[in-house]
CSV table of C-alpha atoms in Angstrom, one decimal:
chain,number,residue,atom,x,y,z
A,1,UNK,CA,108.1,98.1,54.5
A,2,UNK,CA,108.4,95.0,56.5
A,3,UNK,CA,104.5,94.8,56.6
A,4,UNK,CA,103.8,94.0,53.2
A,5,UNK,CA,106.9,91.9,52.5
A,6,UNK,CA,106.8,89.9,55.0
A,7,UNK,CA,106.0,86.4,52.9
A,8,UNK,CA,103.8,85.0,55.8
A,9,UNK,CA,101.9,88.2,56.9
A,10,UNK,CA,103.4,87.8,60.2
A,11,UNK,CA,103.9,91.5,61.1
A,12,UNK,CA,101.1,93.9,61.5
A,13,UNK,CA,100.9,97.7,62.8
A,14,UNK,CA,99.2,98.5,66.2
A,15,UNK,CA,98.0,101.9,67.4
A,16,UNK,CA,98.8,103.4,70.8
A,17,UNK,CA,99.3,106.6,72.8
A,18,UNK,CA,102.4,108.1,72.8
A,19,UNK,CA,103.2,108.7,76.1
A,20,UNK,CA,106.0,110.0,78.3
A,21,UNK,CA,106.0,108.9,81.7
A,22,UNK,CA,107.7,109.4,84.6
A,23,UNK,CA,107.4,106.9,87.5
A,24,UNK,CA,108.8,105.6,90.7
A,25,UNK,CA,109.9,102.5,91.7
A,26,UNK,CA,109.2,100.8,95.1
A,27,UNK,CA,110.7,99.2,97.9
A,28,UNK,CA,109.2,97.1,100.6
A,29,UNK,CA,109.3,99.4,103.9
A,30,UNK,CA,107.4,98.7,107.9
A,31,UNK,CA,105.1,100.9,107.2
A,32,UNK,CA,104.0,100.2,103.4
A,33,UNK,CA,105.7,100.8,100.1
A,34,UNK,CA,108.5,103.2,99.9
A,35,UNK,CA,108.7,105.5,96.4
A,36,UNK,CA,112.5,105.5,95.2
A,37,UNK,CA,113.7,107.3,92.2
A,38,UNK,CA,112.5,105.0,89.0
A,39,UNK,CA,112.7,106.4,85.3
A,40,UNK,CA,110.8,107.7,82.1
A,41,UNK,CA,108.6,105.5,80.1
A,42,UNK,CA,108.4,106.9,76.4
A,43,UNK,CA,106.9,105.8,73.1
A,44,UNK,CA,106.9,107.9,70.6
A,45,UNK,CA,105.2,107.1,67.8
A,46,UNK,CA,101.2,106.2,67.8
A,47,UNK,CA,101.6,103.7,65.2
A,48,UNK,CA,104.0,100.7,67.0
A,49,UNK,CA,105.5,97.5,64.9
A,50,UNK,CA,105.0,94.2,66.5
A,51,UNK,CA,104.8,90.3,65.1
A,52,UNK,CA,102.6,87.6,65.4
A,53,UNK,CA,105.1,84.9,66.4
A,54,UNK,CA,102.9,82.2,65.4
A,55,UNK,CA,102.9,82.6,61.3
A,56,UNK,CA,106.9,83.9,61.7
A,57,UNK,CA,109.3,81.4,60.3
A,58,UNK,CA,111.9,84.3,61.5
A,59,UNK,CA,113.3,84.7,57.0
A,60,UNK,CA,115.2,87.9,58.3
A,61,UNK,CA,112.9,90.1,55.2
A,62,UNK,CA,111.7,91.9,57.8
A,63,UNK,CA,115.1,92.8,59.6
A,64,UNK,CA,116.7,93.1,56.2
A,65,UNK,CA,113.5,96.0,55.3
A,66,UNK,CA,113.3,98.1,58.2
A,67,UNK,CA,114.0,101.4,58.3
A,68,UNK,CA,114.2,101.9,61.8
A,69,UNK,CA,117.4,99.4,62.6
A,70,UNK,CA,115.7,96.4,63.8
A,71,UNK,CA,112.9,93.5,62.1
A,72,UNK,CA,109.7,93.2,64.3
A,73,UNK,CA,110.8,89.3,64.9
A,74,UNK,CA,113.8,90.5,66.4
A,75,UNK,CA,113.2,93.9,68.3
A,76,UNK,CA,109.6,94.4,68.3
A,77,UNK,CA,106.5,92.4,70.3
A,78,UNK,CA,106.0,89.3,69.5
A,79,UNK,CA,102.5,88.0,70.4
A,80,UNK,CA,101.3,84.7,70.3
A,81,UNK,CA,98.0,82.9,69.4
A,82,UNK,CA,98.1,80.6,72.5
A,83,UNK,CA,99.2,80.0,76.3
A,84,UNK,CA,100.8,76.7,75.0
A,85,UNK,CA,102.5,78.7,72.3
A,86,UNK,CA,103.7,81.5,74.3
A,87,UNK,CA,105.7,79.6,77.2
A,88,UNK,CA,107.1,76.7,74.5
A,89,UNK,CA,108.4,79.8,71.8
A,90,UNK,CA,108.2,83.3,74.0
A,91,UNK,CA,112.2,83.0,74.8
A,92,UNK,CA,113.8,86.6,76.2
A,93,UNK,CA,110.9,88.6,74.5
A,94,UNK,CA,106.7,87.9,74.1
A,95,UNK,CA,103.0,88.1,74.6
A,96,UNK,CA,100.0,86.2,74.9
A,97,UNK,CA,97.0,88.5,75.6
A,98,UNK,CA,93.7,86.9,77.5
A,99,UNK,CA,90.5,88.0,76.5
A,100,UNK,CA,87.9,88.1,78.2
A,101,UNK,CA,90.1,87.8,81.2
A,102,UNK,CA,91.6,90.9,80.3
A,103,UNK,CA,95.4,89.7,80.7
A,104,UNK,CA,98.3,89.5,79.3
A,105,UNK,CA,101.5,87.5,79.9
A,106,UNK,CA,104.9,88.4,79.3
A,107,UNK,CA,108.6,87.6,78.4
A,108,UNK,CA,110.7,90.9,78.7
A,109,UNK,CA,114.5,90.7,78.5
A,110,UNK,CA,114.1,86.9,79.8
A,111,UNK,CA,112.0,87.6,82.7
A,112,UNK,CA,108.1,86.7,83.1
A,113,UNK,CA,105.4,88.3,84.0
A,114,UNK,CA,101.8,88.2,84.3
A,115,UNK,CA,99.3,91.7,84.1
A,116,UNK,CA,95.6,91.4,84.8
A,117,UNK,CA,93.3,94.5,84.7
A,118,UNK,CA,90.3,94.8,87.2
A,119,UNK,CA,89.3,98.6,85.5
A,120,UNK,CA,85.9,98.3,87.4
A,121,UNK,CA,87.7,98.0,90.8
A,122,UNK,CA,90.5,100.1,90.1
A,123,UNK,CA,93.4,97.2,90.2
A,124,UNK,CA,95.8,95.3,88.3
A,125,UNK,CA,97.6,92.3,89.3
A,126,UNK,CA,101.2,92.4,88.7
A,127,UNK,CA,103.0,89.2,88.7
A,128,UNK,CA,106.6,87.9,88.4
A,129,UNK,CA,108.4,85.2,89.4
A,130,UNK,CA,109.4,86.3,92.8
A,131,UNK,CA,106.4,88.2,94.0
A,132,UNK,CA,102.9,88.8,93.4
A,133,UNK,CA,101.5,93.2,93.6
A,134,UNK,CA,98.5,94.7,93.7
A,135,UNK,CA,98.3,98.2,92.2
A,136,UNK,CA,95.8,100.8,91.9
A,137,UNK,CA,95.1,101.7,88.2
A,138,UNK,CA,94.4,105.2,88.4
A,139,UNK,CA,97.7,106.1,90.0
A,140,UNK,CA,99.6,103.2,89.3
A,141,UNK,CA,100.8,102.9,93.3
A,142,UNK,CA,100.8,99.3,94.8
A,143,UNK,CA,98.3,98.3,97.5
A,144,UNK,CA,99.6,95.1,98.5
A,145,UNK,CA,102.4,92.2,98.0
A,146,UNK,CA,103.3,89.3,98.6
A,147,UNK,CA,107.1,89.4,98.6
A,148,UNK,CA,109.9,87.3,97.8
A,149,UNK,CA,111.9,90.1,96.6
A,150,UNK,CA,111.7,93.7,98.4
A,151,UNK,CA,111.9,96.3,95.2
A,152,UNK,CA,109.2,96.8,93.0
A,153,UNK,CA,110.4,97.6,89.2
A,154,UNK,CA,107.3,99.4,87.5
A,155,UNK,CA,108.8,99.8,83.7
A,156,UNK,CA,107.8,96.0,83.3
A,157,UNK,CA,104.1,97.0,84.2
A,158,UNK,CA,103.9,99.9,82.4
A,159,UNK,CA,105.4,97.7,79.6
A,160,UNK,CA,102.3,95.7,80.0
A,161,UNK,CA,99.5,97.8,80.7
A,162,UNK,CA,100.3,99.7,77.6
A,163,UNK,CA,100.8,96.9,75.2
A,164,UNK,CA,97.6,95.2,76.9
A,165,UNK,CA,95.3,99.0,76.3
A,166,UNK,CA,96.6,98.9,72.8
A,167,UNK,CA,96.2,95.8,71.4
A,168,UNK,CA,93.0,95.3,73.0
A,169,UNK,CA,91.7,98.9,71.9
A,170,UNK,CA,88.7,97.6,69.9
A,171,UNK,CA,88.3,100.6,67.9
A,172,UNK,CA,91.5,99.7,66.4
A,173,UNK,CA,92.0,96.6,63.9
A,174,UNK,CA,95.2,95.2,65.3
């Protein structure tokens, strides 16, 4: 419902793969990165909510509407149209996807972060504001970092990499 009452057409539906995922975390060892026990990535539903931040004046219709507890300005994505737009607005929660750099920065629960996708070369390039990563797509285990911080939290890049796959899915009209 919050779709088509939402008075500036500021939410929109997104496809994705549900997905359950269990991963590993890492820490910084001698000899390379160490696996310690992580958690399970879930989404359940193929058909995600999400806003575009930039047409929201944040009315509350949308909060007041949903069915599932929670208005896409408030619990869901909130994307922006531009890099200037995204760090003045993105606050404890958005997204700014790069194309054709295939990118996408990130506000979750406060923190940033930056995911760019190398699929030809098997990489991604995880960034936050303590450390940079490199990670192997197909298996999602880090090569490389640069370390300020010794403990590698993958839910943020799985965060990422998922919204980043979906909303850039071009067989999809997102």
């Amino acid at each position: 419902k919050c779709v088509p009452f939402c008075p500036n057409d500021a939410n929109f539906v997104y496809e994705t793969k549900p997905i359950e995922l269990s991963y590993d975390n890492f820490e910084l060892a001698p000899d390379g990165p160490r696996p310690m026990p992580g958690g399970v990535f879930r989404v359940a539903k193929g058909q995600q909510f999400a806003n575009y931040a930039d047409a929201c004046n944040e009315c509350g219709t949308c909060d007041t509407l949903c069915p599932e507890g929670g208005g896409p300005f408030t619990r869901k994505p909130r994307f922006f149209g531009s890099l200037e737009s995204f760090r003045k607005h993105a606050g404890g929660n958005g997204f700014y996807v790069q194309y054709p750099k295939r990118a996408i920065h990130g506000v979750i629960d406060g923190a940033p972060y930056v995911l760019r996708v190398d699929p030809a070369a098997d990489r991604a390039y995880f960034a936050r504001d303590d450390a940079h990563f490199e990670i192997r797509l197909s298996d999602s285990r880090p090569l490389a970092w640069v370390p300020k911080s010794s403990r590698l939290d993958m839910l943020p890049y799985f965060q990422l990499k998922l919204l980043l796959e979906s909303i850039g899915d071009l067989r999809h009209a997102n």
